[in-house]
Amino acid sequence: MMSFIKSKGFSVALVFLTSSFMILTYFIDVPGATQISSDLMVWASLIMAFSMPLGIVNMISRYGNKVYTKKRNYGFSIMLLVLLAMTLASGIILGDTSSIYTFFMESFVWPLGATMYSILAFYMMSANFVAMRMRNWKAILLVLAGIFVLLTTMPAGSSIPGLTVIGDWLKNIHSVSVTRGVVIGTAISTIALGVRTMLGFETSALGISRGRESKE
Amino acid sequence: MRKMTTIIIEGRLTGFILLFSFMIIVALIVYRTRSTGKLPWLRRIAAIDAIEDAVGRAVEMGKPVICGFGRARSFDSATLAGLSTLSYVAEFTATMGADLIVPLGGGDMGTAGPVTVPIAEELVRTAYTSKGKEEDFKKVEMPYLSDESFCVSTSVVAMLQKLRPGAHVFIGQYYAETMFLAEVSRAVGAISIAGSSGVSGNVACLAVACDYIVIGEEVPAIGAYLSGDPTQRGSIFAQDIIKIITLILIFFGYIAFSFGNDFFSKLISL
């Protein structure tokens, strides 16, 4: 029985049935079907919640091993494990609205996340420096387009006659048309990917790689 | 018995017909290719072809390979492409004997999240087993870093700076963190091969900062491209046919709309 459940055929059949159902309920108005499809979405969230211990076990095993073998800088691993245990305990025992849990989130996680986000500006600047080197005519066009768009978005830029027109023309005509082209191409490619997945050709989401597939 | 138009939700009839027509076209071409067994010609994707060289370079330098597949909030086309690429990279690291590190996590409480941990482990294990390197699989590091995407990207940046890998392959769901990963990869001298979903995945940033990128429609097609299987490659051929049909529809819609005819706009809203 277990070997049947673990088989590729069963997994593919399950994928085919659920995905067909989800697609059809988007288009077809069948009483009760919408409720079932939203229930299936809730199932997906529940499975995700149940899978969270996988991540926690992975972390404890990895960093616990670092501490046990006293690898270089293992003090950081101790700190991570202690903070993990404290956050977990405060969240489970006191709830995610408790002052201790929110202290951890508001004092550590969110400020650090915001710090990383703000550092992005410097990385963008260094990437721009690389991109804006005028090596050929394409790069020159890129630099010119960049300058126009940059000036358009600046308050002082709007005072220069005609600049806003060029900047908006670049953004609304060229940028939008290229974006739409990419989106249409990606959408069509995703339909083909969906068909491959439903028919059982694309099996990476099931954890089946080409090696095992060829053996089966 | 209800009429077809009342069964279909209002405003979705044309979408329904188009989607199922496209799916039938793909399925038909896939089965036709399967029966003939002819491999359709595909243009090369430089980023995917560069993976072998990148892993080889890492081996020569005695440095590891880092391969991630993004936030994996859901099993969308980018995540699937990332998983297919991971399997492909693992085959090369197994054959060439490179150290492989696969950072996991960053789902931000999405529907995939840690579910991808066993999937990625299974893919890498199978890749190593298929190359007869079961023992080397134990050396593969697959740390689950966090569910918070910025925590994961910070950890990966730290890994990049500490280990200075020879190659960094990251194809999957990447958003704001693309700049960290791409710029730090460049700074530490790693070959960076990246790809992300659609336009929202900061493709422009990747194009600027990475050595090779996979863009737009190439991302969902990676699995089929890597398979070398005529059946799967047939689906990419089908994509091109659908694209031609779409372009024809857009062209006629443009002409009709320019002359004041709203036939196509009415058709879409059916």
CSV table of C-alpha atoms in Angstrom, one decimal:
chain,number,residue,atom,x,y,z
A,1,MET,CA,0.0,0.0,0.0
A,2,MET,CA,2.8,2.4,1.0
A,3,SER,CA,4.7,1.7,-2.2
A,4,PHE,CA,1.6,2.5,-4.2
A,5,ILE,CA,1.1,5.9,-2.3
A,6,LYS,CA,4.8,6.7,-2.9
A,7,SER,CA,4.7,5.7,-6.6
A,8,LYS,CA,5.0,8.3,-9.3
A,9,GLY,CA,1.7,7.3,-10.9
A,10,PHE,CA,-0.3,8.0,-7.7
A,11,SER,CA,1.4,11.4,-7.2
A,12,VAL,CA,0.8,12.4,-10.8
A,13,ALA,CA,-2.8,11.2,-10.7
A,14,LEU,CA,-3.4,13.3,-7.5
A,15,VAL,CA,-1.7,16.3,-9.1
A,16,PHE,CA,-3.9,15.9,-12.3
A,17,LEU,CA,-7.1,15.6,-10.3
A,18,THR,CA,-6.5,18.5,-7.9
A,19,SER,CA,-5.1,20.9,-10.5
A,20,SER,CA,-7.9,20.1,-13.0
A,21,PHE,CA,-10.5,20.8,-10.2
A,22,MET,CA,-8.8,24.0,-9.2
A,23,ILE,CA,-8.7,25.3,-12.8
A,24,LEU,CA,-12.3,24.3,-13.5
A,25,THR,CA,-13.7,26.0,-10.3
A,26,TYR,CA,-12.1,29.2,-11.4
A,27,PHE,CA,-14.2,29.2,-14.6
A,28,ILE,CA,-17.2,27.1,-13.9
A,29,ASP,CA,-20.0,28.1,-11.5
A,30,VAL,CA,-20.9,24.8,-9.7
A,31,PRO,CA,-22.6,25.2,-6.4
A,32,GLY,CA,-20.3,24.0,-3.6
A,33,ALA,CA,-17.2,23.7,-5.8
A,34,THR,CA,-15.9,27.1,-4.8
A,35,GLN,CA,-16.1,26.1,-1.1
A,36,ILE,CA,-14.2,22.8,-1.9
A,37,SER,CA,-11.5,24.8,-3.8
A,38,SER,CA,-11.1,27.2,-0.9
A,39,ASP,CA,-10.9,24.3,1.5
A,40,LEU,CA,-8.1,22.8,-0.6
A,41,MET,CA,-6.2,26.1,-0.3
A,42,VAL,CA,-6.7,25.9,3.5
A,43,TRP,CA,-5.3,22.4,3.4
A,44,ALA,CA,-2.2,23.7,1.6
A,45,SER,CA,-1.7,26.2,4.4
A,46,LEU,CA,-2.2,23.5,7.0
A,47,ILE,CA,0.4,21.3,5.4
A,48,MET,CA,2.8,24.2,5.4
A,49,ALA,CA,2.2,24.7,9.1
A,50,PHE,CA,2.8,21.0,9.7
A,51,SER,CA,6.0,21.1,7.7
A,52,MET,CA,7.5,23.9,9.8
A,53,PRO,CA,9.0,21.4,12.3
A,54,LEU,CA,11.1,20.1,9.3
A,55,GLY,CA,12.8,23.4,9.2
A,56,ILE,CA,13.2,23.6,13.0
A,57,VAL,CA,14.7,20.0,13.1
A,58,ASN,CA,17.0,20.9,10.3
A,59,MET,CA,18.2,24.0,12.2
A,60,ILE,CA,18.6,22.2,15.5
A,61,SER,CA,20.5,19.4,13.9
A,62,ARG,CA,22.9,21.7,11.9
A,63,TYR,CA,23.7,24.2,14.6
A,64,GLY,CA,23.5,21.6,17.4
A,65,ASN,CA,26.2,19.7,15.6
A,66,LYS,CA,28.3,22.8,15.3
A,67,VAL,CA,28.1,23.3,19.0
A,68,TYR,CA,28.7,19.6,19.8
A,69,THR,CA,31.8,19.5,17.6
A,70,LYS,CA,32.9,23.0,18.8
A,71,LYS,CA,33.4,24.3,15.3
A,72,ARG,CA,34.8,27.8,14.7
A,73,ASN,CA,32.5,30.5,16.0
A,74,TYR,CA,30.2,28.0,17.6
A,75,GLY,CA,29.1,30.7,20.1
A,76,PHE,CA,26.9,32.1,17.4
A,77,SER,CA,25.2,28.8,17.0
A,78,ILE,CA,24.5,28.7,20.8
A,79,MET,CA,23.0,32.2,20.5
A,80,LEU,CA,20.8,31.1,17.6
A,81,LEU,CA,19.6,28.0,19.4
A,82,VAL,CA,18.8,29.9,22.6
A,83,LEU,CA,16.9,32.6,20.7
A,84,LEU,CA,15.1,30.0,18.7
A,85,ALA,CA,14.0,28.2,21.9
A,86,MET,CA,13.0,31.4,23.6
A,87,THR,CA,10.9,32.7,20.6
A,88,LEU,CA,9.3,29.3,20.1
A,89,ALA,CA,8.5,28.9,23.8
A,90,SER,CA,7.1,32.5,24.1
A,91,GLY,CA,5.0,32.0,20.9
A,92,ILE,CA,3.6,28.6,21.9
A,93,ILE,CA,3.1,29.2,25.6
A,94,LEU,CA,2.1,32.8,25.8
A,95,GLY,CA,0.8,33.3,22.2
A,96,ASP,CA,1.9,35.5,19.3
A,97,THR,CA,0.3,38.6,20.9
A,98,SER,CA,2.2,38.3,24.1
A,99,SER,CA,4.6,41.1,25.1
A,100,ILE,CA,7.7,38.8,25.1
A,101,TYR,CA,7.0,37.4,21.7
A,102,THR,CA,6.3,40.8,20.2
A,103,PHE,CA,9.5,42.1,21.9
A,104,PHE,CA,11.5,39.5,20.0
A,105,MET,CA,9.9,40.4,16.7
A,106,GLU,CA,9.9,44.2,17.2
A,107,SER,CA,13.4,44.4,18.7
A,108,PHE,CA,15.3,41.9,16.6
A,109,VAL,CA,13.6,40.5,13.4
A,110,TRP,CA,11.8,43.6,12.0
A,111,PRO,CA,14.6,46.1,12.6
A,112,LEU,CA,17.2,43.8,11.2
A,113,GLY,CA,15.0,43.1,8.2
A,114,ALA,CA,14.5,46.9,7.7
A,115,THR,CA,18.3,47.4,8.0
A,116,MET,CA,18.9,44.9,5.3
A,117,TYR,CA,16.2,46.5,3.1
A,118,SER,CA,17.8,49.9,3.5
A,119,ILE,CA,21.3,48.6,2.6
A,120,LEU,CA,19.8,47.7,-0.8
A,121,ALA,CA,20.2,51.3,-1.9
A,122,PHE,CA,24.0,50.9,-1.8
A,123,TYR,CA,24.0,47.6,-3.7
A,124,MET,CA,21.8,49.2,-6.3
A,125,MET,CA,24.2,52.1,-6.6
A,126,SER,CA,27.2,49.8,-7.1
A,127,ALA,CA,25.2,47.7,-9.7
A,128,ASN,CA,24.2,50.9,-11.5
A,129,PHE,CA,27.8,51.9,-11.6
A,130,VAL,CA,28.6,48.7,-13.4
A,131,ALA,CA,25.6,48.9,-15.7
A,132,MET,CA,26.1,52.6,-16.6
A,133,ARG,CA,29.6,52.2,-17.9
A,134,MET,CA,29.4,53.4,-21.5
A,135,ARG,CA,31.1,50.5,-23.3
A,136,ASN,CA,29.0,50.4,-26.4
A,137,TRP,CA,26.1,52.2,-28.0
A,138,LYS,CA,23.5,50.0,-26.2
A,139,ALA,CA,25.1,51.1,-22.9
A,140,ILE,CA,25.0,54.7,-24.0
A,141,LEU,CA,21.3,54.4,-24.7
A,142,LEU,CA,20.8,52.8,-21.3
A,143,VAL,CA,22.6,55.6,-19.6
A,144,LEU,CA,20.6,58.3,-21.5
A,145,ALA,CA,17.3,56.5,-20.7
A,146,GLY,CA,18.3,56.2,-17.1
A,147,ILE,CA,19.2,59.9,-16.8
A,148,PHE,CA,15.9,61.0,-18.4
A,149,VAL,CA,13.8,58.8,-16.1
A,150,LEU,CA,15.8,59.8,-13.1
A,151,LEU,CA,15.4,63.5,-13.8
A,152,THR,CA,11.7,63.0,-14.5
A,153,THR,CA,11.1,61.5,-11.0
A,154,MET,CA,13.1,64.3,-9.3
A,155,PRO,CA,11.1,67.4,-8.2
A,156,ALA,CA,13.6,69.7,-10.0
A,157,GLY,CA,13.3,67.7,-13.2
A,158,SER,CA,9.7,68.8,-13.9
A,159,SER,CA,10.9,72.4,-14.2
A,160,ILE,CA,13.0,71.6,-17.3
A,161,PRO,CA,10.8,72.0,-20.4
A,162,GLY,CA,10.1,68.8,-22.3
A,163,LEU,CA,11.9,66.5,-19.9
A,164,THR,CA,8.8,65.0,-18.3
A,165,VAL,CA,7.5,64.2,-21.8
A,166,ILE,CA,10.5,62.2,-22.7
A,167,GLY,CA,10.7,60.5,-19.3
A,168,ASP,CA,7.0,59.6,-19.4
A,169,TRP,CA,7.4,58.4,-23.0
A,170,LEU,CA,10.2,56.1,-22.0
A,171,LYS,CA,8.3,54.7,-19.0
A,172,ASN,CA,4.8,54.5,-20.5
A,173,ILE,CA,5.6,53.3,-24.0
A,174,HIS,CA,8.9,51.4,-24.0
A,175,SER,CA,9.0,50.1,-20.5
A,176,VAL,CA,5.3,49.0,-20.4
A,177,SER,CA,5.4,47.4,-23.9
A,178,VAL,CA,8.5,45.4,-23.0
A,179,THR,CA,7.1,44.4,-19.7
A,180,ARG,CA,3.8,43.2,-21.3
A,181,GLY,CA,5.8,41.2,-23.8
A,182,VAL,CA,7.7,39.4,-21.0
A,183,VAL,CA,4.5,38.9,-19.1
A,184,ILE,CA,2.7,37.4,-22.1
A,185,GLY,CA,5.6,35.1,-22.9
A,186,THR,CA,5.9,34.0,-19.3
A,187,ALA,CA,2.2,33.3,-19.0
A,188,ILE,CA,2.2,31.1,-22.2
A,189,SER,CA,5.3,29.3,-20.9
A,190,THR,CA,3.6,28.7,-17.6
A,191,ILE,CA,0.5,27.2,-19.3
A,192,ALA,CA,2.9,24.7,-21.0
A,193,LEU,CA,4.6,24.0,-17.7
A,194,GLY,CA,1.2,23.4,-16.1
A,195,VAL,CA,0.3,20.9,-18.9
A,196,ARG,CA,3.6,19.1,-18.4
A,197,THR,CA,3.1,18.9,-14.6
A,198,MET,CA,-0.5,17.7,-15.0
A,199,LEU,CA,0.6,15.0,-17.4
A,200,GLY,CA,3.4,13.9,-15.2
A,201,PHE,CA,6.3,15.0,-17.3
A,202,GLU,CA,7.6,17.7,-15.0
A,203,THR,CA,8.1,16.0,-11.7
A,204,SER,CA,10.6,18.3,-9.8
A,205,ALA,CA,7.8,19.5,-7.4
A,206,LEU,CA,7.2,15.9,-6.4
A,207,GLY,CA,10.9,15.5,-5.5
A,208,ILE,CA,11.4,13.1,-8.5
A,209,SER,CA,14.5,14.0,-10.4
A,210,ARG,CA,15.5,12.8,-13.9
A,211,GLY,CA,17.7,10.1,-12.4
A,212,ARG,CA,14.9,8.4,-10.5
A,213,GLU,CA,12.5,9.0,-13.3
A,214,SER,CA,14.6,7.1,-15.8
A,215,LYS,CA,14.9,4.2,-13.4
A,216,GLU,CA,11.1,4.0,-13.0
B,1,MET,CA,-30.3,22.0,-18.2
B,2,ARG,CA,-28.3,25.2,-17.9
B,3,LYS,CA,-26.8,26.8,-20.9
B,4,MET,CA,-23.0,26.8,-21.3
B,5,THR,CA,-22.8,30.6,-20.9
B,6,THR,CA,-24.6,30.4,-17.5
B,7,ILE,CA,-22.4,27.6,-16.2
B,8,ILE,CA,-19.2,29.6,-16.9
B,9,ILE,CA,-18.7,32.6,-14.6
B,10,GLU,CA,-19.5,35.9,-16.3
B,11,GLY,CA,-16.5,37.5,-17.9
B,12,ARG,CA,-14.4,34.3,-18.0
B,13,LEU,CA,-15.8,32.4,-21.1
B,14,THR,CA,-13.1,33.6,-23.5
B,15,GLY,CA,-10.4,32.9,-21.0
B,16,PHE,CA,-11.8,29.4,-20.5
B,17,ILE,CA,-11.9,28.7,-24.2
B,18,LEU,CA,-8.4,30.1,-24.8
B,19,LEU,CA,-6.8,28.4,-21.9
B,20,PHE,CA,-8.3,25.0,-22.8
B,21,SER,CA,-7.4,25.5,-26.5
B,22,PHE,CA,-3.8,26.2,-25.5
B,23,MET,CA,-3.7,23.2,-23.2
B,24,ILE,CA,-5.0,21.0,-25.9
B,25,ILE,CA,-2.5,22.4,-28.4
B,26,VAL,CA,0.4,21.6,-25.9
B,27,ALA,CA,-0.9,18.1,-25.1
B,28,LEU,CA,-1.4,17.3,-28.8
B,29,ILE,CA,2.1,18.5,-29.8
B,30,VAL,CA,3.6,16.7,-26.8
B,31,TYR,CA,2.0,13.4,-27.8
B,32,ARG,CA,2.9,13.9,-31.5
B,33,THR,CA,6.5,14.5,-30.5
B,34,ARG,CA,6.4,11.4,-28.3
B,35,SER,CA,5.2,9.2,-31.1
B,36,THR,CA,7.7,10.5,-33.7
B,37,GLY,CA,10.5,10.8,-31.2
B,38,LYS,CA,12.1,13.7,-33.1
B,39,LEU,CA,13.9,16.2,-30.9
B,40,PRO,CA,12.6,19.7,-31.8
B,41,TRP,CA,15.4,22.3,-32.3
B,42,LEU,CA,15.7,24.8,-29.5
B,43,ARG,CA,17.9,27.8,-29.2
B,44,ARG,CA,20.5,27.4,-26.5
B,45,ILE,CA,20.0,29.1,-23.2
B,46,ALA,CA,23.4,30.4,-22.3
B,47,ALA,CA,22.8,30.5,-18.6
B,48,ILE,CA,22.0,26.8,-18.4
B,49,ASP,CA,24.8,25.8,-20.7
B,50,ALA,CA,27.2,27.8,-18.5
B,51,ILE,CA,26.3,25.7,-15.4
B,52,GLU,CA,28.7,22.9,-16.3
B,53,ASP,CA,31.6,25.4,-16.8
B,54,ALA,CA,30.8,27.2,-13.6
B,55,VAL,CA,30.8,24.0,-11.5
B,56,GLY,CA,34.1,23.0,-13.3
B,57,ARG,CA,35.6,26.3,-12.4
B,58,ALA,CA,34.6,25.9,-8.8
B,59,VAL,CA,36.3,22.5,-8.7
B,60,GLU,CA,39.5,23.8,-10.3
B,61,MET,CA,39.6,26.6,-7.7
B,62,GLY,CA,38.8,24.2,-4.8
B,63,LYS,CA,35.7,26.2,-3.9
B,64,PRO,CA,32.1,25.2,-3.2
B,65,VAL,CA,29.0,25.8,-5.4
B,66,ILE,CA,26.0,27.5,-3.8
B,67,CYS,CA,22.7,26.7,-5.4
B,68,GLY,CA,19.4,28.1,-4.2
B,69,PHE,CA,15.9,28.1,-5.5
B,70,GLY,CA,14.5,31.2,-4.0
B,71,ARG,CA,11.8,32.0,-1.4
B,72,ALA,CA,9.6,29.1,-2.5
B,73,ARG,CA,6.5,30.9,-1.2
B,74,SER,CA,4.5,28.7,-3.6
B,75,PHE,CA,5.1,26.0,-6.2
B,76,ASP,CA,5.0,28.5,-9.1
B,77,SER,CA,7.0,28.3,-12.3
B,78,ALA,CA,10.1,29.9,-10.8
B,79,THR,CA,10.2,27.5,-7.9
B,80,LEU,CA,9.8,24.5,-10.2
B,81,ALA,CA,12.5,25.9,-12.4
B,82,GLY,CA,14.7,26.4,-9.4
B,83,LEU,CA,14.2,22.8,-8.3
B,84,SER,CA,14.9,21.4,-11.8
B,85,THR,CA,18.1,23.5,-11.9
B,86,LEU,CA,19.1,22.3,-8.4
B,87,SER,CA,18.8,18.7,-9.6
B,88,TYR,CA,20.9,19.5,-12.7
B,89,VAL,CA,23.6,21.3,-10.6
B,90,ALA,CA,23.7,18.4,-8.1
B,91,GLU,CA,24.4,16.0,-11.0
B,92,PHE,CA,27.5,18.1,-12.0
B,93,THR,CA,28.7,18.5,-8.4
B,94,ALA,CA,28.4,14.8,-7.8
B,95,THR,CA,30.3,13.9,-11.0
B,96,MET,CA,33.0,16.6,-10.6
B,97,GLY,CA,33.3,16.3,-6.9
B,98,ALA,CA,32.5,19.9,-6.0
B,99,ASP,CA,31.1,20.8,-2.5
B,100,LEU,CA,27.5,21.8,-2.8
B,101,ILE,CA,25.6,24.1,-0.5
B,102,VAL,CA,21.8,24.5,-0.8
B,103,PRO,CA,20.4,27.3,1.4
B,104,LEU,CA,16.8,26.6,2.2
B,105,GLY,CA,13.9,28.7,3.5
B,106,GLY,CA,12.5,32.2,3.0
B,107,GLY,CA,8.9,31.2,2.3
B,108,ASP,CA,7.4,34.0,4.5
B,109,MET,CA,4.6,31.7,5.6
B,110,GLY,CA,3.7,30.9,1.9
B,111,THR,CA,2.1,27.6,0.9
B,112,ALA,CA,5.3,25.9,-0.1
B,113,GLY,CA,7.8,27.0,2.6
B,114,PRO,CA,9.5,24.2,4.5
B,115,VAL,CA,7.6,21.6,2.3
B,116,THR,CA,10.4,22.2,-0.2
B,117,VAL,CA,13.1,20.9,2.3
B,118,PRO,CA,12.4,17.2,1.8
B,119,ILE,CA,11.7,17.8,-1.9
B,120,ALA,CA,15.1,19.5,-2.4
B,121,GLU,CA,16.8,16.8,-0.3
B,122,GLU,CA,15.2,14.1,-2.4
B,123,LEU,CA,16.2,15.7,-5.6
B,124,VAL,CA,19.9,16.1,-4.5
B,125,ARG,CA,20.0,12.6,-3.1
B,126,THR,CA,18.7,11.1,-6.3
B,127,ALA,CA,21.1,13.2,-8.4
B,128,TYR,CA,24.0,11.8,-6.3
B,129,THR,CA,22.7,8.3,-6.3
B,130,SER,CA,22.2,8.3,-10.1
B,131,LYS,CA,25.9,9.2,-10.5
B,132,GLY,CA,26.9,6.5,-8.0
B,133,LYS,CA,28.0,9.0,-5.4
B,134,GLU,CA,25.7,8.1,-2.5
B,135,GLU,CA,28.5,8.6,0.0
B,136,ASP,CA,29.2,12.2,-1.2
B,137,PHE,CA,25.6,13.2,-0.6
B,138,LYS,CA,26.4,13.3,3.1
B,139,LYS,CA,28.8,16.1,2.4
B,140,VAL,CA,26.1,18.3,0.8
B,141,GLU,CA,25.1,21.0,3.1
B,142,MET,CA,21.4,21.9,3.0
B,143,PRO,CA,20.7,24.3,5.9
B,144,TYR,CA,17.3,25.6,6.6
B,145,LEU,CA,18.1,29.2,7.4
B,146,SER,CA,14.8,30.8,8.3
B,147,ASP,CA,11.2,31.4,7.1
B,148,GLU,CA,11.9,35.1,6.8
B,149,SER,CA,13.2,35.9,3.4
B,150,PHE,CA,15.5,38.7,4.5
B,151,CYS,CA,17.1,36.4,7.2
B,152,VAL,CA,17.8,33.9,4.5
B,153,SER,CA,19.3,36.4,2.1
B,154,THR,CA,21.5,37.8,4.9
B,155,SER,CA,22.7,34.3,5.7
B,156,VAL,CA,23.4,33.6,2.1
B,157,VAL,CA,25.3,36.9,1.8
B,158,ALA,CA,27.4,35.8,4.9
B,159,MET,CA,28.0,32.4,3.2
B,160,LEU,CA,29.1,34.1,0.0
B,161,GLN,CA,31.6,36.3,1.9
B,162,LYS,CA,32.9,33.6,4.2
B,163,LEU,CA,33.2,30.7,1.7
B,164,ARG,CA,33.8,32.7,-1.5
B,165,PRO,CA,32.2,30.0,-3.8
B,166,GLY,CA,33.3,29.4,-7.3
B,167,ALA,CA,29.8,29.5,-8.6
B,168,HIS,CA,26.4,30.8,-7.3
B,169,VAL,CA,23.3,29.5,-9.1
B,170,PHE,CA,20.1,31.1,-8.0
B,171,ILE,CA,17.0,30.5,-10.1
B,172,GLY,CA,13.6,30.8,-8.4
B,173,GLN,CA,11.4,33.3,-6.6
B,174,TYR,CA,13.7,36.2,-5.8
B,175,TYR,CA,12.5,39.8,-5.2
B,176,ALA,CA,14.3,42.6,-3.2
B,177,GLU,CA,17.1,40.3,-2.2
B,178,THR,CA,18.3,39.9,-5.8
B,179,MET,CA,20.6,42.8,-5.5
B,180,PHE,CA,22.4,41.5,-2.4
B,181,LEU,CA,22.9,38.1,-3.9
B,182,ALA,CA,24.0,39.3,-7.3
B,183,GLU,CA,26.3,42.1,-6.1
B,184,VAL,CA,28.0,40.1,-3.4
B,185,SER,CA,28.5,37.2,-5.8
B,186,ARG,CA,30.2,39.6,-8.1
B,187,ALA,CA,32.3,41.0,-5.3
B,188,VAL,CA,33.6,37.6,-4.1
B,189,GLY,CA,34.4,36.6,-7.7
B,190,ALA,CA,31.7,33.8,-8.1
B,191,ILE,CA,30.2,33.1,-11.4
B,192,SER,CA,26.6,34.1,-10.9
B,193,ILE,CA,23.8,32.4,-12.9
B,194,ALA,CA,20.4,33.7,-12.0
B,195,GLY,CA,16.7,33.7,-13.0
B,196,SER,CA,13.5,34.9,-11.6
B,197,SER,CA,9.8,34.9,-12.3
B,198,GLY,CA,8.3,37.5,-14.6
B,199,VAL,CA,9.1,41.1,-14.3
B,200,SER,CA,8.3,41.3,-10.6
B,201,GLY,CA,11.3,39.2,-9.8
B,202,ASN,CA,13.7,42.1,-10.4
B,203,VAL,CA,14.9,40.7,-13.7
B,204,ALA,CA,16.4,44.1,-14.6
B,205,CYS,CA,18.6,44.0,-11.5
B,206,LEU,CA,19.7,40.4,-12.3
B,207,ALA,CA,20.5,41.4,-15.9
B,208,VAL,CA,22.7,44.2,-14.6
B,209,ALA,CA,24.6,42.4,-11.9
B,210,CYS,CA,24.8,38.7,-12.9
B,211,ASP,CA,27.1,36.9,-15.4
B,212,TYR,CA,24.2,34.9,-16.9
B,213,ILE,CA,20.4,35.2,-16.5
B,214,VAL,CA,17.4,33.2,-17.4
B,215,ILE,CA,14.6,35.6,-18.3
B,216,GLY,CA,10.8,35.6,-18.9
B,217,GLU,CA,9.5,32.5,-20.8
B,218,GLU,CA,12.8,30.7,-20.4
B,219,VAL,CA,12.2,30.2,-16.6
B,220,PRO,CA,9.2,27.9,-16.8
B,221,ALA,CA,10.8,26.1,-19.8
B,222,ILE,CA,14.0,25.1,-17.9
B,223,GLY,CA,12.7,21.7,-16.7
B,224,ALA,CA,11.8,20.7,-20.3
B,225,TYR,CA,15.0,22.2,-21.7
B,226,LEU,CA,17.2,20.2,-19.2
B,227,SER,CA,15.3,17.0,-19.6
B,228,GLY,CA,16.5,16.5,-23.2
B,229,ASP,CA,13.3,14.5,-23.6
B,230,PRO,CA,11.6,15.0,-27.0
B,231,THR,CA,8.2,14.8,-25.3
B,232,GLN,CA,8.9,17.7,-23.0
B,233,ARG,CA,10.8,19.7,-25.5
B,234,GLY,CA,7.7,19.4,-27.7
B,235,SER,CA,5.8,21.5,-25.2
B,236,ILE,CA,8.3,24.3,-25.7
B,237,PHE,CA,7.6,24.1,-29.5
B,238,ALA,CA,3.9,24.2,-28.6
B,239,GLN,CA,4.5,27.4,-26.7
B,240,ASP,CA,5.9,29.1,-29.8
B,241,ILE,CA,2.8,28.1,-31.8
B,242,ILE,CA,0.6,29.6,-29.1
B,243,LYS,CA,2.7,32.7,-29.1
B,244,ILE,CA,2.2,33.1,-32.8
B,245,ILE,CA,-1.6,32.7,-32.3
B,246,THR,CA,-1.5,35.3,-29.5
B,247,LEU,CA,0.5,37.7,-31.7
B,248,ILE,CA,-2.0,37.4,-34.5
B,249,LEU,CA,-4.9,38.0,-32.1
B,250,ILE,CA,-3.1,41.1,-30.6
B,251,PHE,CA,-2.4,42.4,-34.2
B,252,PHE,CA,-6.0,42.1,-35.3
B,253,GLY,CA,-7.2,43.5,-32.0
B,254,TYR,CA,-4.9,46.5,-32.5
B,255,ILE,CA,-6.1,47.1,-36.1
B,256,ALA,CA,-9.8,46.6,-35.1
B,257,PHE,CA,-9.5,48.9,-32.1
B,258,SER,CA,-7.6,51.6,-34.1
B,259,PHE,CA,-10.6,51.7,-36.6
B,260,GLY,CA,-13.1,52.0,-33.8
B,261,ASN,CA,-14.2,48.4,-33.8
B,262,ASP,CA,-14.7,47.0,-30.3
B,263,PHE,CA,-15.3,43.4,-31.4
B,264,PHE,CA,-12.1,42.1,-29.7
B,265,SER,CA,-12.6,44.1,-26.5
B,266,LYS,CA,-16.2,42.7,-26.3
B,267,LEU,CA,-14.9,39.2,-27.0
B,268,ILE,CA,-12.4,39.4,-24.1
B,269,SER,CA,-15.0,40.5,-21.7
B,270,LEU,CA,-17.5,37.7,-22.5
